Amino acid sequence: MTETILQFAHDIITSPWIYLMVLGIALLDGFFPVVPSETLVITTGAFAASTGEPDALLLLSVAAIGAICGDHVSYWLGRRAGSRLKDGKAFRWARKEVDERGGLVLVVARYIPGGRTATTLTLGATGYPFRRFLLFDVFAGLSWAVYSVLVGYIGGVAFEEDPFKGLLLGLGIALTVAAVVEFIRYVRKKKAAVPRNEEEKLAA
């Protein structure tokens, strides 16, 4: 069963069409976050290391271009939606982060589930300067593409004779990083809540 799945995945991933697929899915993921672009890029990165196909640098390039273009679609959707987004929980979180950290949150949010789309929509809706958005987004898109391809590549190198295990290792690394990021956010949120609780007690 595993061999059949692996062969099917190999036939797709080693096809020249894989670059267009990565580009399209990375783009869609910018404003339709149910599309798993990171999983696809990690998978192709693992195959690039273990089989030599697809080309890792070309894969990185199309993933970054797709991600950046998808973010721009989301940004302009935010511009058009404007105030209609303000009641959403994700919007309120992103707005708070944007007010505190500016464009830097765009880079960080890319590694937080659901954070990327909420942030790009918010930046658009709040009229964040487009040139600054472009600068931060190019950096965010490139860093994400390098991270995703590299994670898959590390897995592929570690299990060069067994791409399926390499894929599992790559996905495991990605999930671990995501869990660490979420844990750090949780701890910081708890620490920030303590002073607020103290202020409320004093005010009472």
PDB file of C-alpha atoms in Angstrom:
ATOM      1  CA  MET A   1       0.000   0.000   0.000  1.00  0.00           C
ATOM      2  CA  THR A   2       2.793   2.390   0.990  1.00  0.00           C
ATOM      3  CA  GLU A   3       4.703   1.566  -2.189  1.00  0.00           C
ATOM      4  CA  THR A   4       1.631   2.343  -4.298  1.00  0.00           C
ATOM      5  CA  ILE A   5       1.085   5.684  -2.575  1.00  0.00           C
ATOM      6  CA  LEU A   6       4.773   6.531  -2.841  1.00  0.00           C
ATOM      7  CA  GLN A   7       4.863   5.671  -6.537  1.00  0.00           C
ATOM      8  CA  PHE A   8       1.748   7.767  -7.183  1.00  0.00           C
ATOM      9  CA  ALA A   9       3.254  10.710  -5.283  1.00  0.00           C
ATOM     10  CA  HIS A  10       6.542  10.253  -7.150  1.00  0.00           C
ATOM     11  CA  ASP A  11       4.807  10.352 -10.543  1.00  0.00           C
ATOM     12  CA  ILE A  12       3.059  13.606  -9.655  1.00  0.00           C
ATOM     13  CA  ILE A  13       5.955  15.333  -7.909  1.00  0.00           C
ATOM     14  CA  THR A  14       8.535  14.532 -10.580  1.00  0.00           C
ATOM     15  CA  SER A  15       6.240  15.855 -13.311  1.00  0.00           C
ATOM     16  CA  PRO A  16       7.079  19.309 -14.753  1.00  0.00           C
ATOM     17  CA  TRP A  17       3.539  20.337 -13.768  1.00  0.00           C
ATOM     18  CA  ILE A  18       4.486  20.213 -10.083  1.00  0.00           C
ATOM     19  CA  TYR A  19       5.945  23.729 -10.287  1.00  0.00           C
ATOM     20  CA  LEU A  20       2.655  25.139 -11.560  1.00  0.00           C
ATOM     21  CA  MET A  21       0.808  23.173  -8.869  1.00  0.00           C
ATOM     22  CA  VAL A  22       3.035  24.572  -6.091  1.00  0.00           C
ATOM     23  CA  LEU A  23       2.669  28.086  -7.486  1.00  0.00           C
ATOM     24  CA  GLY A  24      -1.118  27.834  -7.654  1.00  0.00           C
ATOM     25  CA  ILE A  25      -1.621  26.259  -4.237  1.00  0.00           C
ATOM     26  CA  ALA A  26       0.770  28.674  -2.512  1.00  0.00           C
ATOM     27  CA  LEU A  27      -1.182  31.518  -4.133  1.00  0.00           C
ATOM     28  CA  LEU A  28      -4.589  30.135  -3.111  1.00  0.00           C
ATOM     29  CA  ASP A  29      -3.407  29.572   0.445  1.00  0.00           C
ATOM     30  CA  GLY A  30      -2.934  33.325   0.801  1.00  0.00           C
ATOM     31  CA  PHE A  31      -6.668  34.034   0.817  1.00  0.00           C
ATOM     32  CA  PHE A  32      -8.193  30.530   1.066  1.00  0.00           C
ATOM     33  CA  PRO A  33      -6.269  29.016   4.023  1.00  0.00           C
ATOM     34  CA  VAL A  34      -7.773  25.523   3.860  1.00  0.00           C
ATOM     35  CA  VAL A  35      -5.353  24.769   1.010  1.00  0.00           C
ATOM     36  CA  PRO A  36      -2.243  23.068   2.555  1.00  0.00           C
ATOM     37  CA  SER A  37       0.568  24.813   0.691  1.00  0.00           C
ATOM     38  CA  GLU A  38       3.193  24.188   3.383  1.00  0.00           C
ATOM     39  CA  THR A  39       2.538  20.437   3.346  1.00  0.00           C
ATOM     40  CA  LEU A  40       2.933  20.340  -0.430  1.00  0.00           C
ATOM     41  CA  VAL A  41       6.192  22.313  -0.396  1.00  0.00           C
ATOM     42  CA  ILE A  42       7.661  20.156   2.387  1.00  0.00           C
ATOM     43  CA  THR A  43       6.653  17.021   0.482  1.00  0.00           C
ATOM     44  CA  THR A  44       8.256  18.189  -2.741  1.00  0.00           C
ATOM     45  CA  GLY A  45      11.342  19.295  -0.817  1.00  0.00           C
ATOM     46  CA  ALA A  46      11.722  15.784   0.606  1.00  0.00           C
ATOM     47  CA  PHE A  47      11.495  14.274  -2.888  1.00  0.00           C
ATOM     48  CA  ALA A  48      13.961  16.833  -4.232  1.00  0.00           C
ATOM     49  CA  ALA A  49      16.550  15.607  -1.731  1.00  0.00           C
ATOM     50  CA  SER A  50      15.927  11.876  -2.133  1.00  0.00           C
ATOM     51  CA  THR A  51      15.293  11.621  -5.890  1.00  0.00           C
ATOM     52  CA  GLY A  52      16.775  14.817  -7.356  1.00  0.00           C
ATOM     53  CA  GLU A  53      13.374  15.948  -8.640  1.00  0.00           C
ATOM     54  CA  PRO A  54      11.924  18.533  -8.602  1.00  0.00           C
ATOM     55  CA  ASP A  55      14.719  21.099  -8.677  1.00  0.00           C
ATOM     56  CA  ALA A  56      14.981  22.548  -5.155  1.00  0.00           C
ATOM     57  CA  LEU A  57      15.893  26.104  -6.194  1.00  0.00           C
ATOM     58  CA  LEU A  58      13.112  26.305  -8.762  1.00  0.00           C
ATOM     59  CA  LEU A  59      10.709  24.844  -6.216  1.00  0.00           C
ATOM     60  CA  LEU A  60      11.743  27.477  -3.681  1.00  0.00           C
ATOM     61  CA  SER A  61      11.267  30.248  -6.254  1.00  0.00           C
ATOM     62  CA  VAL A  62       7.755  29.260  -7.346  1.00  0.00           C
ATOM     63  CA  ALA A  63       6.667  28.670  -3.735  1.00  0.00           C
ATOM     64  CA  ALA A  64       7.839  32.161  -2.744  1.00  0.00           C
ATOM     65  CA  ILE A  65       6.232  33.819  -5.782  1.00  0.00           C
ATOM     66  CA  GLY A  66       2.940  32.029  -5.163  1.00  0.00           C
ATOM     67  CA  ALA A  67       2.919  32.944  -1.470  1.00  0.00           C
ATOM     68  CA  ILE A  68       3.697  36.612  -2.160  1.00  0.00           C
ATOM     69  CA  CYS A  69       1.037  36.867  -4.864  1.00  0.00           C
ATOM     70  CA  GLY A  70      -1.523  35.185  -2.597  1.00  0.00           C
ATOM     71  CA  ASP A  71      -0.758  37.660   0.187  1.00  0.00           C
ATOM     72  CA  HIS A  72      -1.297  40.549  -2.215  1.00  0.00           C
ATOM     73  CA  VAL A  73      -4.696  39.180  -3.236  1.00  0.00           C
ATOM     74  CA  SER A  74      -5.636  38.971   0.453  1.00  0.00           C
ATOM     75  CA  TYR A  75      -4.328  42.492   1.094  1.00  0.00           C
ATOM     76  CA  TRP A  76      -6.467  43.969  -1.694  1.00  0.00           C
ATOM     77  CA  LEU A  77      -9.496  41.948  -0.565  1.00  0.00           C
ATOM     78  CA  GLY A  78      -8.986  43.570   2.824  1.00  0.00           C
ATOM     79  CA  ARG A  79      -8.839  46.973   1.196  1.00  0.00           C
ATOM     80  CA  ARG A  80     -12.185  46.359  -0.483  1.00  0.00           C
ATOM     81  CA  ALA A  81     -13.861  44.800   2.566  1.00  0.00           C
ATOM     82  CA  GLY A  82     -12.693  47.515   4.951  1.00  0.00           C
ATOM     83  CA  SER A  83     -14.844  47.898   8.051  1.00  0.00           C
ATOM     84  CA  ARG A  84     -16.861  44.732   7.367  1.00  0.00           C
ATOM     85  CA  LEU A  85     -14.003  42.658   8.786  1.00  0.00           C
ATOM     86  CA  LYS A  86     -13.765  44.467  12.107  1.00  0.00           C
ATOM     87  CA  ASP A  87     -16.140  42.198  14.032  1.00  0.00           C
ATOM     88  CA  GLY A  88     -14.103  39.045  13.452  1.00  0.00           C
ATOM     89  CA  LYS A  89     -11.995  37.582  16.283  1.00  0.00           C
ATOM     90  CA  ALA A  90      -9.056  36.937  13.950  1.00  0.00           C
ATOM     91  CA  PHE A  91      -9.312  40.509  12.673  1.00  0.00           C
ATOM     92  CA  ARG A  92      -9.200  41.936  16.200  1.00  0.00           C
ATOM     93  CA  TRP A  93      -6.151  39.831  17.037  1.00  0.00           C
ATOM     94  CA  ALA A  94      -4.366  40.834  13.849  1.00  0.00           C
ATOM     95  CA  ARG A  95      -5.274  44.505  14.319  1.00  0.00           C
ATOM     96  CA  LYS A  96      -3.798  44.494  17.816  1.00  0.00           C
ATOM     97  CA  GLU A  97      -0.619  42.836  16.575  1.00  0.00           C
ATOM     98  CA  VAL A  98      -0.314  45.235  13.630  1.00  0.00           C
ATOM     99  CA  ASP A  99      -0.760  48.256  15.908  1.00  0.00           C
ATOM    100  CA  GLU A 100       1.999  46.983  18.210  1.00  0.00           C
ATOM    101  CA  ARG A 101       4.509  45.600  15.731  1.00  0.00           C
ATOM    102  CA  GLY A 102       3.637  46.924  12.295  1.00  0.00           C
ATOM    103  CA  GLY A 103       4.795  44.946   9.279  1.00  0.00           C
ATOM    104  CA  LEU A 104       6.942  42.620  11.388  1.00  0.00           C
ATOM    105  CA  VAL A 105       3.794  40.742  12.382  1.00  0.00           C
ATOM    106  CA  LEU A 106       3.329  39.805   8.737  1.00  0.00           C
ATOM    107  CA  VAL A 107       6.549  37.779   8.872  1.00  0.00           C
ATOM    108  CA  VAL A 108       5.724  36.138  12.217  1.00  0.00           C
ATOM    109  CA  ALA A 109       2.074  35.422  11.349  1.00  0.00           C
ATOM    110  CA  ARG A 110       3.093  33.265   8.399  1.00  0.00           C
ATOM    111  CA  TYR A 111       4.122  30.557  10.859  1.00  0.00           C
ATOM    112  CA  ILE A 112       0.898  30.775  12.919  1.00  0.00           C
ATOM    113  CA  PRO A 113      -2.096  28.704  11.723  1.00  0.00           C
ATOM    114  CA  GLY A 114      -4.686  31.111  10.309  1.00  0.00           C
ATOM    115  CA  GLY A 115      -2.525  34.101  11.184  1.00  0.00           C
ATOM    116  CA  ARG A 116      -1.272  34.794   7.682  1.00  0.00           C
ATOM    117  CA  THR A 117      -4.646  35.458   6.080  1.00  0.00           C
ATOM    118  CA  ALA A 118      -6.014  37.385   9.061  1.00  0.00           C
ATOM    119  CA  THR A 119      -2.956  39.637   9.061  1.00  0.00           C
ATOM    120  CA  THR A 120      -2.873  40.379   5.339  1.00  0.00           C
ATOM    121  CA  LEU A 121      -6.612  41.116   5.311  1.00  0.00           C
ATOM    122  CA  THR A 122      -6.170  43.402   8.329  1.00  0.00           C
ATOM    123  CA  LEU A 123      -3.262  45.258   6.788  1.00  0.00           C
ATOM    124  CA  GLY A 124      -5.366  45.899   3.711  1.00  0.00           C
ATOM    125  CA  ALA A 125      -8.493  46.887   5.638  1.00  0.00           C
ATOM    126  CA  THR A 126      -6.599  49.323   7.865  1.00  0.00           C
ATOM    127  CA  GLY A 127      -4.893  50.984   4.926  1.00  0.00           C
ATOM    128  CA  TYR A 128      -1.370  49.854   5.827  1.00  0.00           C
ATOM    129  CA  PRO A 129       1.022  51.507   3.320  1.00  0.00           C
ATOM    130  CA  PHE A 130       1.390  49.271   0.280  1.00  0.00           C
ATOM    131  CA  ARG A 131       5.121  49.842  -0.188  1.00  0.00           C
ATOM    132  CA  ARG A 132       5.853  48.771   3.378  1.00  0.00           C
ATOM    133  CA  PHE A 133       3.527  45.800   2.955  1.00  0.00           C
ATOM    134  CA  LEU A 134       5.392  44.778  -0.199  1.00  0.00           C
ATOM    135  CA  LEU A 135       8.775  44.998   1.550  1.00  0.00           C
ATOM    136  CA  PHE A 136       7.757  42.905   4.546  1.00  0.00           C
ATOM    137  CA  ASP A 137       5.772  40.464   2.427  1.00  0.00           C
ATOM    138  CA  VAL A 138       8.652  39.699   0.068  1.00  0.00           C
ATOM    139  CA  PHE A 139      10.802  38.880   3.089  1.00  0.00           C
ATOM    140  CA  ALA A 140       7.994  36.804   4.636  1.00  0.00           C
ATOM    141  CA  GLY A 141       7.348  34.876   1.419  1.00  0.00           C
ATOM    142  CA  LEU A 142      11.019  34.123   0.842  1.00  0.00           C
ATOM    143  CA  SER A 143      11.642  33.066   4.444  1.00  0.00           C
ATOM    144  CA  TRP A 144       8.602  30.770   4.374  1.00  0.00           C
ATOM    145  CA  ALA A 145       9.663  29.163   1.100  1.00  0.00           C
ATOM    146  CA  VAL A 146      13.223  28.610   2.331  1.00  0.00           C
ATOM    147  CA  TYR A 147      11.948  27.159   5.601  1.00  0.00           C
ATOM    148  CA  SER A 148       9.437  24.791   3.953  1.00  0.00           C
ATOM    149  CA  VAL A 149      11.804  23.516   1.251  1.00  0.00           C
ATOM    150  CA  LEU A 150      14.661  23.164   3.749  1.00  0.00           C
ATOM    151  CA  VAL A 151      12.541  21.202   6.239  1.00  0.00           C
ATOM    152  CA  GLY A 152      11.490  18.787   3.491  1.00  0.00           C
ATOM    153  CA  TYR A 153      15.039  18.617   2.144  1.00  0.00           C
ATOM    154  CA  ILE A 154      16.457  17.726   5.578  1.00  0.00           C
ATOM    155  CA  GLY A 155      13.962  14.890   5.842  1.00  0.00           C
ATOM    156  CA  GLY A 156      14.793  13.703   2.330  1.00  0.00           C
ATOM    157  CA  VAL A 157      18.545  13.691   3.009  1.00  0.00           C
ATOM    158  CA  ALA A 158      18.099  11.858   6.318  1.00  0.00           C
ATOM    159  CA  PHE A 159      16.126   9.080   4.593  1.00  0.00           C
ATOM    160  CA  GLU A 160      17.479   9.222   1.067  1.00  0.00           C
ATOM    161  CA  GLU A 161      16.566   5.587   0.402  1.00  0.00           C
ATOM    162  CA  ASP A 162      13.043   5.976   1.796  1.00  0.00           C
ATOM    163  CA  PRO A 163      11.329   9.220   0.676  1.00  0.00           C
ATOM    164  CA  PHE A 164       8.179   8.373   2.644  1.00  0.00           C
ATOM    165  CA  LYS A 165      10.077   8.406   5.957  1.00  0.00           C
ATOM    166  CA  GLY A 166      11.816  11.582   4.838  1.00  0.00           C
ATOM    167  CA  LEU A 167       8.423  13.170   4.223  1.00  0.00           C
ATOM    168  CA  LEU A 168       7.208  12.123   7.676  1.00  0.00           C
ATOM    169  CA  LEU A 169      10.336  13.575   9.292  1.00  0.00           C
ATOM    170  CA  GLY A 170       9.885  16.845   7.405  1.00  0.00           C
ATOM    171  CA  LEU A 171       6.250  17.155   8.441  1.00  0.00           C
ATOM    172  CA  GLY A 172       7.208  16.265  12.008  1.00  0.00           C
ATOM    173  CA  ILE A 173       9.767  19.079  12.111  1.00  0.00           C
ATOM    174  CA  ALA A 174       7.218  21.540  10.727  1.00  0.00           C
ATOM    175  CA  LEU A 175       4.590  20.500  13.294  1.00  0.00           C
ATOM    176  CA  THR A 176       7.141  20.789  16.092  1.00  0.00           C
ATOM    177  CA  VAL A 177       8.115  24.312  15.027  1.00  0.00           C
ATOM    178  CA  ALA A 178       4.440  25.308  14.819  1.00  0.00           C
ATOM    179  CA  ALA A 179       3.820  23.864  18.297  1.00  0.00           C
ATOM    180  CA  VAL A 180       6.782  25.761  19.747  1.00  0.00           C
ATOM    181  CA  VAL A 181       5.574  29.019  18.199  1.00  0.00           C
ATOM    182  CA  GLU A 182       2.085  28.473  19.609  1.00  0.00           C
ATOM    183  CA  PHE A 183       3.522  27.662  23.055  1.00  0.00           C
ATOM    184  CA  ILE A 184       5.624  30.840  23.075  1.00  0.00           C
ATOM    185  CA  ARG A 185       2.567  32.874  22.079  1.00  0.00           C
ATOM    186  CA  TYR A 186       0.532  31.252  24.857  1.00  0.00           C
ATOM    187  CA  VAL A 187       3.198  31.961  27.500  1.00  0.00           C
ATOM    188  CA  ARG A 188       3.566  35.573  26.383  1.00  0.00           C
ATOM    189  CA  LYS A 189      -0.194  36.033  26.426  1.00  0.00           C
ATOM    190  CA  LYS A 190      -0.420  34.653  29.969  1.00  0.00           C
ATOM    191  CA  LYS A 191       2.380  36.932  31.162  1.00  0.00           C
ATOM    192  CA  ALA A 192       0.708  39.942  29.561  1.00  0.00           C
ATOM    193  CA  ALA A 193      -2.582  39.058  31.241  1.00  0.00           C
ATOM    194  CA  VAL A 194      -1.079  39.129  34.763  1.00  0.00           C
ATOM    195  CA  PRO A 195      -0.380  42.907  34.871  1.00  0.00           C
ATOM    196  CA  ARG A 196      -3.847  43.599  33.466  1.00  0.00           C
ATOM    197  CA  ASN A 197      -5.445  41.489  36.200  1.00  0.00           C
ATOM    198  CA  GLU A 198      -3.442  43.330  38.847  1.00  0.00           C
ATOM    199  CA  GLU A 199      -4.553  46.696  37.428  1.00  0.00           C
ATOM    200  CA  GLU A 200      -8.186  45.574  37.480  1.00  0.00           C
ATOM    201  CA  LYS A 201      -7.861  44.503  41.151  1.00  0.00           C
ATOM    202  CA  LEU A 202      -6.335  47.851  42.101  1.00  0.00           C
ATOM    203  CA  ALA A 203      -9.031  49.721  40.191  1.00  0.00           C
ATOM    204  CA  ALA A 204     -11.726  47.735  42.008  1.00  0.00           C
TER     205      ALA A 204
END
